[in-house]
GROMACS .gro file of C-alpha atoms in nm:
model
  115
    1GLN     CA    1   0.476  -5.340  -4.537
    2VAL     CA    2   0.687  -5.202  -4.816
    3GLN     CA    3   0.733  -5.397  -5.136
    4LEU     CA    4   0.952  -5.311  -5.430
    5VAL     CA    5   0.784  -5.349  -5.768
    6GLU     CA    6   1.005  -5.436  -6.064
    7SER     CA    7   0.911  -5.410  -6.429
    8GLY     CA    8   1.071  -5.432  -6.771
    9GLY     CA    9   1.181  -5.793  -6.788
   10GLY     CA   10   1.103  -6.024  -7.077
   11LEU     CA   11   1.239  -6.225  -7.366
   12VAL     CA   12   1.499  -6.066  -7.589
   13GLN     CA   13   1.737  -6.190  -7.857
   14PRO     CA   14   2.113  -6.187  -7.803
   15GLY     CA   15   2.246  -5.838  -7.866
   16GLY     CA   16   1.917  -5.680  -7.767
   17SER     CA   17   1.832  -5.438  -7.489
   18LEU     CA   18   1.597  -5.416  -7.193
   19ARG     CA   19   1.537  -5.153  -6.927
   20LEU     CA   20   1.435  -5.260  -6.579
   21SER     CA   21   1.264  -5.030  -6.332
   22CYS     CA   22   1.200  -5.065  -5.959
   23ILE     CA   23   0.983  -4.852  -5.734
   24PRO     CA   24   0.854  -4.898  -5.376
   25SER     CA   25   0.486  -4.967  -5.319
   26ARG     CA   26   0.472  -4.654  -5.104
   27ASN     CA   27   0.689  -4.354  -5.026
   28ILE     CA   28   0.968  -4.465  -4.795
   29GLY     CA   29   1.180  -4.152  -4.800
   30SER     CA   30   1.542  -4.121  -4.896
   31ILE     CA   31   1.734  -4.435  -4.984
   32ASN     CA   32   2.103  -4.486  -4.917
   33VAL     CA   33   2.176  -4.765  -5.162
   34MET     CA   34   1.984  -4.898  -5.460
   35ALA     CA   35   2.100  -5.213  -5.633
   36TRP     CA   36   2.018  -5.486  -5.879
   37PHE     CA   37   2.096  -5.853  -5.817
   38ARG     CA   38   2.030  -6.156  -6.034
   39GLN     CA   39   1.996  -6.527  -5.984
   40ALA     CA   40   2.030  -6.780  -6.261
   41PRO     CA   41   1.900  -7.137  -6.225
   42GLY     CA   42   2.128  -7.341  -6.003
   43LYS     CA   43   2.342  -7.042  -5.910
   44GLN     CA   44   2.368  -6.808  -5.616
   45ARG     CA   45   2.223  -6.460  -5.625
   46GLU     CA   46   2.488  -6.213  -5.735
   47LEU     CA   47   2.526  -5.836  -5.739
   48VAL     CA   48   2.485  -5.684  -6.083
   49ALA     CA   49   2.511  -5.313  -6.006
   50LEU     CA   50   2.483  -5.076  -5.713
   51ILE     CA   51   2.438  -4.700  -5.685
   52ALA     CA   52   2.479  -4.509  -5.361
   53SER     CA   53   2.319  -4.181  -5.264
   54SER     CA   54   2.664  -4.022  -5.311
   55GLY     CA   55   2.655  -4.126  -5.675
   56ALA     CA   56   2.916  -4.398  -5.636
   57ILE     CA   57   2.850  -4.691  -5.867
   58ILE     CA   58   2.973  -5.050  -5.870
   59TYR     CA   59   2.925  -5.301  -6.151
   60ALA     CA   60   2.993  -5.671  -6.172
   61GLU     CA   61   3.280  -5.736  -6.410
   62SER     CA   62   3.055  -5.942  -6.634
   63VAL     CA   63   2.827  -5.646  -6.712
   64LYS     CA   64   3.071  -5.354  -6.725
   65GLY     CA   65   3.034  -5.156  -7.045
   66ARG     CA   66   2.696  -5.313  -7.122
   67PHE     CA   67   2.470  -5.228  -6.826
   68THR     CA   68   2.399  -4.887  -6.675
   69ILE     CA   69   2.239  -4.829  -6.336
   70SER     CA   70   2.071  -4.500  -6.256
   71ARG     CA   71   1.835  -4.361  -5.996
   72ASP     CA   72   1.570  -4.093  -5.967
   73ASN     CA   73   1.566  -3.983  -5.604
   74ALA     CA   74   1.251  -3.775  -5.644
   75LYS     CA   75   1.062  -4.079  -5.772
   76ILE     CA   76   1.251  -4.324  -5.548
   77THR     CA   77   1.316  -4.534  -5.856
   78VAL     CA   78   1.614  -4.730  -5.974
   79TYR     CA   79   1.674  -4.833  -6.334
   80LEU     CA   80   1.896  -5.085  -6.505
   81GLN     CA   81   1.960  -5.029  -6.874
   82MET     CA   82   2.089  -5.353  -7.023
   83ASN     CA   83   2.245  -5.346  -7.369
   84SER     CA   84   2.426  -5.609  -7.575
   85LEU     CA   85   2.251  -5.881  -7.381
   86LYS     CA   86   2.398  -6.231  -7.383
   87PRO     CA   87   2.238  -6.569  -7.311
   88GLU     CA   88   2.440  -6.583  -6.988
   89ASP     CA   89   2.250  -6.275  -6.867
   90THR     CA   90   1.940  -6.492  -6.839
   91ALA     CA   91   1.822  -6.481  -6.478
   92ILE     CA   92   1.566  -6.346  -6.240
   93TYR     CA   93   1.660  -5.988  -6.162
   94TYR     CA   94   1.587  -5.845  -5.818
   95CYS     CA   95   1.610  -5.490  -5.699
   96LYS     CA   96   1.713  -5.397  -5.347
   97MET     CA   97   1.691  -5.071  -5.157
   98GLN     CA   98   1.873  -5.005  -4.834
   99GLN     CA   99   1.761  -4.738  -4.591
  100GLY     CA  100   1.970  -4.733  -4.278
  101THR     CA  101   1.951  -5.086  -4.140
  102ALA     CA  102   1.637  -5.172  -4.336
  103ASN     CA  103   1.663  -5.373  -4.657
  104TYR     CA  104   1.380  -5.399  -4.907
  105TRP     CA  105   1.365  -5.650  -5.192
  106GLY     CA  106   1.153  -5.686  -5.501
  107GLN     CA  107   0.980  -6.006  -5.608
  108GLY     CA  108   1.201  -6.041  -5.914
  109THR     CA  109   1.152  -6.006  -6.287
  110GLN     CA  110   1.255  -6.267  -6.540
  111VAL     CA  111   1.502  -6.175  -6.811
  112THR     CA  112   1.555  -6.435  -7.081
  113VAL     CA  113   1.809  -6.387  -7.359
  114SER     CA  114   1.757  -6.639  -7.634
  115SER     CA  115   1.727  -6.664  -8.010
   0.00000   0.00000   0.00000
């Protein structure tokens, strides 16, 4: 069974930066869509950013200009560079990879933005 392994979360002060990474537990071949979601306490999980194999990228309005999603197809890895972090970015961040009709999710990594 494939699991996605996220890393890079932690505690950071407002205005700081973090870089999240996500990689499958084993080689699963080419991936159509790689994405990051987040879920804050008491809220629904929401899309943060998505990158397709074509290179098309979508960002949530709340993170545009601050977050950058990228992917390394050779390493089957997706990254999320988060700059100018705000307290409202505090959440558990999940990565997702879609391959055909199969969807894989990570276990989540906590990001806390606080002074």
